[in-house]
CSV table of C-alpha atoms and ligand atoms in Angstrom, one decimal:
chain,number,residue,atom,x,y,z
N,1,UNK,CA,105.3,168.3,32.1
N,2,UNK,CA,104.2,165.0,30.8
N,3,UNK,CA,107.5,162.5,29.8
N,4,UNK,CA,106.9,160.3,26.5
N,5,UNK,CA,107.9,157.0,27.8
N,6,UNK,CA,109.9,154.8,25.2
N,7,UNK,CA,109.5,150.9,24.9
N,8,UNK,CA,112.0,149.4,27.2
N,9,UNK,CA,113.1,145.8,27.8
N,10,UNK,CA,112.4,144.3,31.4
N,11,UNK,CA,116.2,144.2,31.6
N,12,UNK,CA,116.5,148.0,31.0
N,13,UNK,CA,114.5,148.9,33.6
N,14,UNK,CA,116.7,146.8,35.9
N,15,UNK,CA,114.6,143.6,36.0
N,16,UNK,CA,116.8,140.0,36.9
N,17,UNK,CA,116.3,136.6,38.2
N,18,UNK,CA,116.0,138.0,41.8
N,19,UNK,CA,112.9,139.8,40.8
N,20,UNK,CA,111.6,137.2,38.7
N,21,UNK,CA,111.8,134.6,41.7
N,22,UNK,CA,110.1,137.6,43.5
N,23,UNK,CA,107.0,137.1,40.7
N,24,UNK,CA,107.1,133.7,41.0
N,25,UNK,CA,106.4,133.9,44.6
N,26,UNK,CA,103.2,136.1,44.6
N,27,UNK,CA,99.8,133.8,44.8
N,28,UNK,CA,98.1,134.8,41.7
N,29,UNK,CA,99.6,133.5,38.2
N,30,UNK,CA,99.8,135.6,34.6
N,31,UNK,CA,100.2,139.1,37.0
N,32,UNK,CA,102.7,141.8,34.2
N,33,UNK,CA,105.9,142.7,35.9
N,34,UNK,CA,106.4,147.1,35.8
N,35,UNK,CA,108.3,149.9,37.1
N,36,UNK,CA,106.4,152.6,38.9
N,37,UNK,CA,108.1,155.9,37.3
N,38,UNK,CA,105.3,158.2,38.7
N,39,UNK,CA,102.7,158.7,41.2
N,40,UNK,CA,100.2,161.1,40.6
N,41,UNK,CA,97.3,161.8,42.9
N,42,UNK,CA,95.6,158.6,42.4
N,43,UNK,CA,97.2,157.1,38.8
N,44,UNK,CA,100.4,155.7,38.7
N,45,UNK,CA,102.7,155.4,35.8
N,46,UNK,CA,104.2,152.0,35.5
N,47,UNK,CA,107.1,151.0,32.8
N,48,UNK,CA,106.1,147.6,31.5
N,49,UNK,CA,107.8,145.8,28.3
N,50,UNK,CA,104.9,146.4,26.5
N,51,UNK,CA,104.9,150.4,27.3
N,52,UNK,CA,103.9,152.8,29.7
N,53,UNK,CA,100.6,151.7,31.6
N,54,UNK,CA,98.3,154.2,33.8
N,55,UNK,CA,97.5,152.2,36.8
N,56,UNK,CA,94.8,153.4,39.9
N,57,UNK,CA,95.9,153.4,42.8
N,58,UNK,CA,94.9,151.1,45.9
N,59,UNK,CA,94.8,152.1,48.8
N,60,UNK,CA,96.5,149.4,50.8
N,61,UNK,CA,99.6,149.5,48.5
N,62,UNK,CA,101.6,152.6,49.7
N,63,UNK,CA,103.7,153.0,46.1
N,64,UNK,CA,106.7,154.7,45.2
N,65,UNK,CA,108.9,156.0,42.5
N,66,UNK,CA,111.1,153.2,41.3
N,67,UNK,CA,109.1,150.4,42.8
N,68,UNK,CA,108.9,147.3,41.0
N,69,UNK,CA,105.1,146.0,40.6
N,70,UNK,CA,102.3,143.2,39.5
N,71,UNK,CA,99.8,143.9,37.4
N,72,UNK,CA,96.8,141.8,36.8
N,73,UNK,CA,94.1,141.9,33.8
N,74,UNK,CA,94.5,143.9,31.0
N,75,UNK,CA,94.2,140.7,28.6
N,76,UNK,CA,92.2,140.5,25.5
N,77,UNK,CA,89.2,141.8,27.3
N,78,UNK,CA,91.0,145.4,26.9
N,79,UNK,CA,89.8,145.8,31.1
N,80,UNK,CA,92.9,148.1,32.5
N,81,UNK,CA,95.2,147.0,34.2
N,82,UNK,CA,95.1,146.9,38.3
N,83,UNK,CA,97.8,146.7,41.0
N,84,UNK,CA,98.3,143.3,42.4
N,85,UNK,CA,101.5,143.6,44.5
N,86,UNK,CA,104.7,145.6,45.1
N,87,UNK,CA,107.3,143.3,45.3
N,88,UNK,CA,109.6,143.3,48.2
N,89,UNK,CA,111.8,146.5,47.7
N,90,UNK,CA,115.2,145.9,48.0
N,91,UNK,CA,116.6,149.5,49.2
N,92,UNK,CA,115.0,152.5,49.7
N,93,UNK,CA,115.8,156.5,50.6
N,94,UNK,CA,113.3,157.2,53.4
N,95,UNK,CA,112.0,160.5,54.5
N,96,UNK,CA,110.5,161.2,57.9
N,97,UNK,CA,108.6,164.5,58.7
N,98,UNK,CA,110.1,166.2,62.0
N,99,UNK,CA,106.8,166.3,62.3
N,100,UNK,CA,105.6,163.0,64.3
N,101,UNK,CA,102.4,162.8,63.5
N,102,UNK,CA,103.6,162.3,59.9
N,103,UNK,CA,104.4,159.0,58.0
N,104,UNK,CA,107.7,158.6,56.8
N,105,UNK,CA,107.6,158.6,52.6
N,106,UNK,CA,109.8,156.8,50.4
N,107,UNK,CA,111.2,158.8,48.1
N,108,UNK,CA,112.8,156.0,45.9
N,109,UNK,CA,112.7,152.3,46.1
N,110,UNK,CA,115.2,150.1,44.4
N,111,UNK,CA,117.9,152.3,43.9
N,112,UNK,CA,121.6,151.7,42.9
N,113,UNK,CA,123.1,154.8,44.1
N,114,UNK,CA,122.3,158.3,45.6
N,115,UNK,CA,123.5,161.0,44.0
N,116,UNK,CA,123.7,163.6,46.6
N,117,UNK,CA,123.5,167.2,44.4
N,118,UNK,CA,125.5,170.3,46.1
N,119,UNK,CA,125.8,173.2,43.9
N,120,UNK,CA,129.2,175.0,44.8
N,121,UNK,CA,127.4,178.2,44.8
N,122,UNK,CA,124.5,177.0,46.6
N,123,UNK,CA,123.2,176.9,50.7
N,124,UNK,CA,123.8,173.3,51.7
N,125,UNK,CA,126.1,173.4,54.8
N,126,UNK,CA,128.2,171.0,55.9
N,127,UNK,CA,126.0,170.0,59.0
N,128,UNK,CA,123.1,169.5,56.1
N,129,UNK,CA,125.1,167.4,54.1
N,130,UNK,CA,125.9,165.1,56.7
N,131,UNK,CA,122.3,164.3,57.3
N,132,UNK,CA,121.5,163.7,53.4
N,133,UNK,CA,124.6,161.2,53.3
N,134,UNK,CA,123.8,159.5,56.6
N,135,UNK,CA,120.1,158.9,55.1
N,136,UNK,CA,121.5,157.7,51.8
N,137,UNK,CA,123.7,155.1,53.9
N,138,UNK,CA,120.3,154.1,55.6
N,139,UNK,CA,118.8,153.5,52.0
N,140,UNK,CA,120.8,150.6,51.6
N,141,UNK,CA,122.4,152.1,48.1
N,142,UNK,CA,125.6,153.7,47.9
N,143,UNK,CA,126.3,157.5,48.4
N,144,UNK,CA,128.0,159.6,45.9
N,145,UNK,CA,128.5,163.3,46.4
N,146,UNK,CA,127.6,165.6,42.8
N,147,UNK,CA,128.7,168.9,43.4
N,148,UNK,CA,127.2,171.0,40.5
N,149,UNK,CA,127.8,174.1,39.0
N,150,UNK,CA,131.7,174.4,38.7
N,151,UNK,CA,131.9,177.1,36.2
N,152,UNK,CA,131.2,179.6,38.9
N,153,UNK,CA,133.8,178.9,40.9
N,154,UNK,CA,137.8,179.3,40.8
N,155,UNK,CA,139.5,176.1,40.3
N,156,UNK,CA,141.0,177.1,44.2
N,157,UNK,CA,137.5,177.8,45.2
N,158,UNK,CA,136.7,174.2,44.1
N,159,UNK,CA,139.6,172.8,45.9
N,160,UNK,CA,139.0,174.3,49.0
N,161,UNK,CA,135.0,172.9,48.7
N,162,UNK,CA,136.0,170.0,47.9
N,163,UNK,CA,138.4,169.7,51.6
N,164,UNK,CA,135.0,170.5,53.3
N,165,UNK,CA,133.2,167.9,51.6
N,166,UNK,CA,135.7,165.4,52.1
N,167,UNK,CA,135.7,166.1,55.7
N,168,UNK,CA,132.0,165.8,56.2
N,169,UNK,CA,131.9,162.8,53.7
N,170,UNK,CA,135.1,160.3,53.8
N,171,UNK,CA,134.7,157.3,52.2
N,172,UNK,CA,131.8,158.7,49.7
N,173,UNK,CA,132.5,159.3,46.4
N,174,UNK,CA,132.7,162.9,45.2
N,175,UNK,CA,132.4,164.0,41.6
N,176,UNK,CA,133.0,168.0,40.3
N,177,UNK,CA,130.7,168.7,37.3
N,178,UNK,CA,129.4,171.5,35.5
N,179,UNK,CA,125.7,170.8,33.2
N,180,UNK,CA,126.7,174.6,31.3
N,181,UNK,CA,130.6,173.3,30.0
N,182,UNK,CA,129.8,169.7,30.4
N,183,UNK,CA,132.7,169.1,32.7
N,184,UNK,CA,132.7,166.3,34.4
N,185,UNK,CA,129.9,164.4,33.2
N,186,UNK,CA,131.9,161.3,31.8
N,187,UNK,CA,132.4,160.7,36.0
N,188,UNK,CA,128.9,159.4,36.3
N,189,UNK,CA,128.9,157.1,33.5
N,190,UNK,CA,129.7,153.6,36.2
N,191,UNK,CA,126.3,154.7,37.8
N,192,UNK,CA,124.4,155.0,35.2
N,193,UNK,CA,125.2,151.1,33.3
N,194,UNK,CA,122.2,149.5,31.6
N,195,UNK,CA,119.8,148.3,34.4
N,196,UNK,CA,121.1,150.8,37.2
N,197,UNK,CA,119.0,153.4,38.5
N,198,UNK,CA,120.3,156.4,40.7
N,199,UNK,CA,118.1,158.8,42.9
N,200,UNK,CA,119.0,162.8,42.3
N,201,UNK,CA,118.3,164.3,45.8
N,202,UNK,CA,119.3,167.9,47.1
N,203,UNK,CA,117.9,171.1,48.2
N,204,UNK,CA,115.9,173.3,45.7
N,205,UNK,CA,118.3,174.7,43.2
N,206,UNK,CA,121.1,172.4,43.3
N,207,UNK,CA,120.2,171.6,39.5
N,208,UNK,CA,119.1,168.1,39.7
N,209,UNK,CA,116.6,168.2,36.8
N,210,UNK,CA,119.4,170.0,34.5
N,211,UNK,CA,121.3,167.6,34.9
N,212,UNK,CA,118.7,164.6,34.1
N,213,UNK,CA,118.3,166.9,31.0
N,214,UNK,CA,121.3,166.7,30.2
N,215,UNK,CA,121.9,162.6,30.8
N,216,UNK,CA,118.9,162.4,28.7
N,217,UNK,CA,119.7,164.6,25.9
N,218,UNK,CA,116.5,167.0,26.0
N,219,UNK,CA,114.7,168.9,27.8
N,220,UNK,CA,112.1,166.2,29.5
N,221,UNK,CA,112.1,168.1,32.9
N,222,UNK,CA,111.5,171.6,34.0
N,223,UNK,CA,113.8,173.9,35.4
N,224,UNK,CA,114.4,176.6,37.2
N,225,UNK,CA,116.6,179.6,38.0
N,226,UNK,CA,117.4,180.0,41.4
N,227,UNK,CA,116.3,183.3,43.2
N,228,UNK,CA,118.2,186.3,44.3
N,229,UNK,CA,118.5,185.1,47.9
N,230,UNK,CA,120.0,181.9,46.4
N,231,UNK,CA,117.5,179.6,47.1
N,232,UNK,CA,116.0,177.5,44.3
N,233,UNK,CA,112.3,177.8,43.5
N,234,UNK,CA,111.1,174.6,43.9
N,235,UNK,CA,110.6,174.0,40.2
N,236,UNK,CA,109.8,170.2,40.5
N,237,UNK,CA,107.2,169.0,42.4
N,238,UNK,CA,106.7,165.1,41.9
N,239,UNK,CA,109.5,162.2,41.3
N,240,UNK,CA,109.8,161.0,38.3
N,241,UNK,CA,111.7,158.0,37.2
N,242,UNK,CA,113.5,158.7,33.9
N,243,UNK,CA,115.2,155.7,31.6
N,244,UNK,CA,117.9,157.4,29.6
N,245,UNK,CA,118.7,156.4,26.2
N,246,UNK,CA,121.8,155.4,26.9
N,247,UNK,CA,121.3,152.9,29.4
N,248,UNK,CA,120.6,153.5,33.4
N,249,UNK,CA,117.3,155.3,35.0
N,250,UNK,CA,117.4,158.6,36.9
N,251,UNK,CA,115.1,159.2,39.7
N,252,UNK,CA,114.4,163.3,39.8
N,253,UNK,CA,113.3,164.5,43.3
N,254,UNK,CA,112.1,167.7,44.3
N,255,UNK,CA,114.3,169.5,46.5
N,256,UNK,CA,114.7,168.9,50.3
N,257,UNK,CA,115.6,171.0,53.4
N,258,UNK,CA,114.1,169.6,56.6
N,259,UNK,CA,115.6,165.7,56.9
N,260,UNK,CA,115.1,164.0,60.4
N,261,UNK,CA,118.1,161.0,60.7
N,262,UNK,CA,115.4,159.8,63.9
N,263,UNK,CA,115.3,156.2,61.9
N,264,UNK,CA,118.6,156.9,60.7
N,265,UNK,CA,121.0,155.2,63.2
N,266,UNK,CA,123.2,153.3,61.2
N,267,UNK,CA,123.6,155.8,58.4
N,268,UNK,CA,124.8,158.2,61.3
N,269,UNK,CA,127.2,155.8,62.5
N,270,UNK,CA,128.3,155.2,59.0
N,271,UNK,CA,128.7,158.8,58.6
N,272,UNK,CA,131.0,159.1,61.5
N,273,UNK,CA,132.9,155.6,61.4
N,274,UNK,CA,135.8,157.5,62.3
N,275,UNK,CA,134.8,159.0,65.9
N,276,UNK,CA,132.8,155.6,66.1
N,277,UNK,CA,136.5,153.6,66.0
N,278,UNK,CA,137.7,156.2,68.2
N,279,UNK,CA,135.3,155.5,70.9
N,280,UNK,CA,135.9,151.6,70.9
N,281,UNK,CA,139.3,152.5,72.4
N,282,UNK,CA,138.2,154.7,75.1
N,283,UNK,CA,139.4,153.1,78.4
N,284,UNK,CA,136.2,153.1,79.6
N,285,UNK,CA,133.3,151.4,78.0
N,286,UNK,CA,130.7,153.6,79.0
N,287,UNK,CA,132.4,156.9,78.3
N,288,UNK,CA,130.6,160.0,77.8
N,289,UNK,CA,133.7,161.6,75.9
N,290,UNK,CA,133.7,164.5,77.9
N,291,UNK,CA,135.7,164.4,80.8
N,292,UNK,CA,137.1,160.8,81.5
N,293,UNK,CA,140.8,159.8,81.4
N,294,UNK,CA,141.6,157.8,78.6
N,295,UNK,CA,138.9,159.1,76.3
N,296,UNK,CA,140.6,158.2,72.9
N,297,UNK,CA,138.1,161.0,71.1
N,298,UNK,CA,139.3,163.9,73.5
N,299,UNK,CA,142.7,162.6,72.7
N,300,UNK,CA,142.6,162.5,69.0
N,301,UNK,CA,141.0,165.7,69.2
N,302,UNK,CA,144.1,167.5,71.3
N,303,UNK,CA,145.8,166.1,69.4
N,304,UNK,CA,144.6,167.3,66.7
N,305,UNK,CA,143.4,164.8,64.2
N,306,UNK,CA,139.5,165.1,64.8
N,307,UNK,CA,137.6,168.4,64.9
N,308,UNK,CA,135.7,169.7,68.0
N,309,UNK,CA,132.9,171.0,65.5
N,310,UNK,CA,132.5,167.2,63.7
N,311,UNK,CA,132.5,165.3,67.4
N,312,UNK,CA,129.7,168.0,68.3
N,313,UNK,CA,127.7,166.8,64.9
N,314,UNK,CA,128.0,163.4,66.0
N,315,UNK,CA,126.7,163.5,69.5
N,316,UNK,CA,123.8,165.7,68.1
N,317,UNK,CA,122.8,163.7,65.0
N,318,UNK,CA,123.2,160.4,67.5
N,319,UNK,CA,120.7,162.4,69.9
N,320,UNK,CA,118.2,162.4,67.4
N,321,UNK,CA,118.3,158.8,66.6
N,322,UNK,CA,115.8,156.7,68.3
N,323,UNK,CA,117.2,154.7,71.1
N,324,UNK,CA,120.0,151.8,70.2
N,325,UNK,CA,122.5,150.8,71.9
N,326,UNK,CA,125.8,151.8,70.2
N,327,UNK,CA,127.0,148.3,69.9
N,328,UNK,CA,123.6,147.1,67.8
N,329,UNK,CA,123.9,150.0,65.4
N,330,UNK,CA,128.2,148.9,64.8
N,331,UNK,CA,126.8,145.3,64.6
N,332,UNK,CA,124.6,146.1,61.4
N,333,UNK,CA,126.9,148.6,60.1
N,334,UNK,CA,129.4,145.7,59.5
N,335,UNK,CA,126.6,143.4,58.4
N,336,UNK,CA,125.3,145.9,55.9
N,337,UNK,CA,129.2,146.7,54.5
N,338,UNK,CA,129.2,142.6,54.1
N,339,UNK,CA,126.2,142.9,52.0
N,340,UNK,CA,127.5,145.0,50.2
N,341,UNK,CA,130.3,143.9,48.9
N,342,UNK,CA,128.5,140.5,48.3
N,343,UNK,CA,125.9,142.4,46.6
N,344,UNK,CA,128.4,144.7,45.1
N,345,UNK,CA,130.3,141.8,43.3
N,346,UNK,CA,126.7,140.3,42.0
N,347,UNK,CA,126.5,143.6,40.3
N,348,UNK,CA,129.9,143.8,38.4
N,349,UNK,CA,129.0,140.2,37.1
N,350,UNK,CA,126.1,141.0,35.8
N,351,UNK,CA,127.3,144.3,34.3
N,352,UNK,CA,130.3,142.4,32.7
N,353,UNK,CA,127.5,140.3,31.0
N,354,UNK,CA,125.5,143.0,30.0
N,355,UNK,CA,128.3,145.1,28.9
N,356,UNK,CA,129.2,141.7,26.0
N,357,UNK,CA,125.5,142.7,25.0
N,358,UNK,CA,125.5,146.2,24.9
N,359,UNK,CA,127.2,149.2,23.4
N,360,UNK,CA,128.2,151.6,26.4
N,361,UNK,CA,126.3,154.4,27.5
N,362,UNK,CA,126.8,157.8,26.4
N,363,UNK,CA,126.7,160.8,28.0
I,1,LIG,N1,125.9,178.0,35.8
I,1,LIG,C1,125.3,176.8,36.0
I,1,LIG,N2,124.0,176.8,36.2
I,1,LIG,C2,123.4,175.6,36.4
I,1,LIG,C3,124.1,174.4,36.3
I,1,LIG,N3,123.2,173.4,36.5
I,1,LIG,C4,122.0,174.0,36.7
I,1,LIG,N4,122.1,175.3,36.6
I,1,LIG,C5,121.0,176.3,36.8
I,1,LIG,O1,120.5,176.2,38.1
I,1,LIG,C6,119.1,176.5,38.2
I,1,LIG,C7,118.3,175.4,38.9
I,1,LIG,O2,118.4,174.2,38.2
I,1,LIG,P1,117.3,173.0,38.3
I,1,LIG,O3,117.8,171.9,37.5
I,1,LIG,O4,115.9,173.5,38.1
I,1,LIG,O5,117.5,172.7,39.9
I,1,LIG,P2,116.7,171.5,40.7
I,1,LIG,O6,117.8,171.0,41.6
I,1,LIG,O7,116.1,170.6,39.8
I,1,LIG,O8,115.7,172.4,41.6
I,1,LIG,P3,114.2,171.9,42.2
I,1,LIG,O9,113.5,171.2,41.0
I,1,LIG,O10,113.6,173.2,42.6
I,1,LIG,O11,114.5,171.0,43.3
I,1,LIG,C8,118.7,176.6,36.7
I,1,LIG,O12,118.6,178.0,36.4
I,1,LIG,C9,119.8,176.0,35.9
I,1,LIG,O13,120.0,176.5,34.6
I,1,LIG,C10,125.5,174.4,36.1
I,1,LIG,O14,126.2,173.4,36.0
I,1,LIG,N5,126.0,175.7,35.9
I,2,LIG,MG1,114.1,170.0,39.6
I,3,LIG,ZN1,135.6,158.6,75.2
């Protein structure tokens, strides 16, 4: 279904002085700053300030979904307009195939946050949900857990959802919403400021392109009813960025069920910081955790305060990591929360001087 693209400032699309210096620094002068919001089998749609431009593709620049780009030509000689460059991305949600013949995709490049969908009726297990979270920590943006649907459940039926997610998930956001009573909804507001752009990733049902329907205010994206078995019918089949009207883009994804964490080392070890600390304080460096004395992770676990079943998800999503040592993957983890923050407090700057500019946005 074909999305009419509206005029958008640079700025709306999430465009600053880090990528302008990023312009600056390609070889070729005059090259048209845009925003890929689609890739179609060999056209791209790009966002420019000047509208939505259709864009072939080249074959030596692997594009995705949210990727900022220069274009050259397309002056008063009316040629089109051709790809030049993707400029560095700064983050990006990676997928690799189990399959290892297969390249790994990105699914969405210069993204804010990812908004992790989980319908409470739906079949994402907690051992799934782990693996989505610990491959949004690889991105580079910031996890947030969306757990859809709430008008089927019992507000105890949430609760007790919500402790299993929490488990899985500390430290990661969780919001409750529902896209049929519009509960909720005023929760994802912060991710969704002016120049922000979140990625909608989940399995097949989950109702991620309701709810970019819904952010929108119309029906821009198709949807789906989920089967009788539950599952959802794979109703979207390409990613599509989406700027909402009332500030902040939306990347819809189609759903996912196979996700490898093999390049996903640090987002595992940011998924289980907890048994990570643990382990520092084992009385012996090298400790398997199984049967040594002074193993702080079999101690915290007799005692009670760690779960058998989450120490076994660890050492299985770790075993599917390519090789690094332990210690590498806590070095970066602490390097990447540093740059974070710094990058986080950038952010809130430049939102409190957008936010004097513009009205807020509405949902
Ligand atoms: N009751 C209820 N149904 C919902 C809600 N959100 C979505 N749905 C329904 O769930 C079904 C699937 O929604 P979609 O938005 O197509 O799901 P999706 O995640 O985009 O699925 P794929 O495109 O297949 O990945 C549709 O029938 C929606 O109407 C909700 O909050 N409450
Ligand atoms: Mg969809
Ligand atoms: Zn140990």
């Amino acid at each position: 279904m074909p999305t009419a693209s509206p005029v958008l400032s640079l700025s709306d699309l999430g465009w600053d002085d880090d990528w302008a210096a990023a312009l600056a620094d390609q070889p070729a002068a005059g090259l048209t700053p845009g925003r890929v919001s689609r890739i179609d089998r060999g056209i791209s749609t790009v966002l420019t300030a000047a509208g939505a431009v259709r864009v072939a593709a080249v074959a030596e620049l692997r594009l995705a979904v949210g990727d900022w780009v220069a274009l050259a030509g397309g002056s008063a000689d009316s040629a089109p307009m051709v790809l030049a460059a993707i400029l560095p991305r700064r983050c990006a949600f990676r997928r690799v195939s189990d399959d290892p013949a297969a390249r790994e995709q990105v699914v969405a490049a210069n993204i804010d946050s990812v908004l992790l969908v989980d319908a409470i009726d739906g079949q994402l297990s907690a051992r799934h949900l782990e693996r989505y979270v610990a491959l949004a920590w690889q991105s580079g943006a910031t996890p947030v857990i969306v757990i859809t649907k709430s008008d089927l459940a019992s507000p105890a039926e949430v609760d007790q959802f919500l402790a299993g997610v929490t488990e899985v998930a500390s430290g990661v956001a969780v919001h409750i919403i529902s896209a049929a009573t519009g509960e909720g909804l005023e929760q994802l507001a912060p991710y969704l400021a002016p120049g922000l752009t979140v990625a909608l990733l989940g399995l097949s049902g989950a109702g991620k392109s309701t709810l970019v329907n819904l952010l929108a205010g119309s029906t821009i994206l198709a949807t789906g009813a989920v089967r009788g078995d539950g599952k959802g019918r794979h109703t979207t089949t390409y990613r599509e960025l989406v700027p909402l009207a009332g500030g902040g883009m939306v990347i819809d994804t189609p759903g996912m069920r196979a996700l490898s964490v093999s390049s996903a080392a640090v987002g595992v070890a940011q998924v289980f910081t907890d048994v990570e600390d643990l382990a520092t304080h084992c009385r012996f460096p090298d400790c398997s955790h199984t049967t040594e004395q002074g193993c702080a992770i079999a101690a915290a676990v007799e005692a009670g305060e760690l779960s058998v079943v989450r120490v076994d998800s660890w050492r299985q999503l770790l075993s599917e990591t390519t090789a690094e040592s332990p210690q590498v993957t806590r070095l970066r983890v602490v390097e990447r929360k540093r740059q974070k923050a710094t990058a986080k407090a950038g952010r809130s700057r430049a939102r409190a001087t957008q936010k004097k500019l513009a009205p807020p946005p509405q949902l």
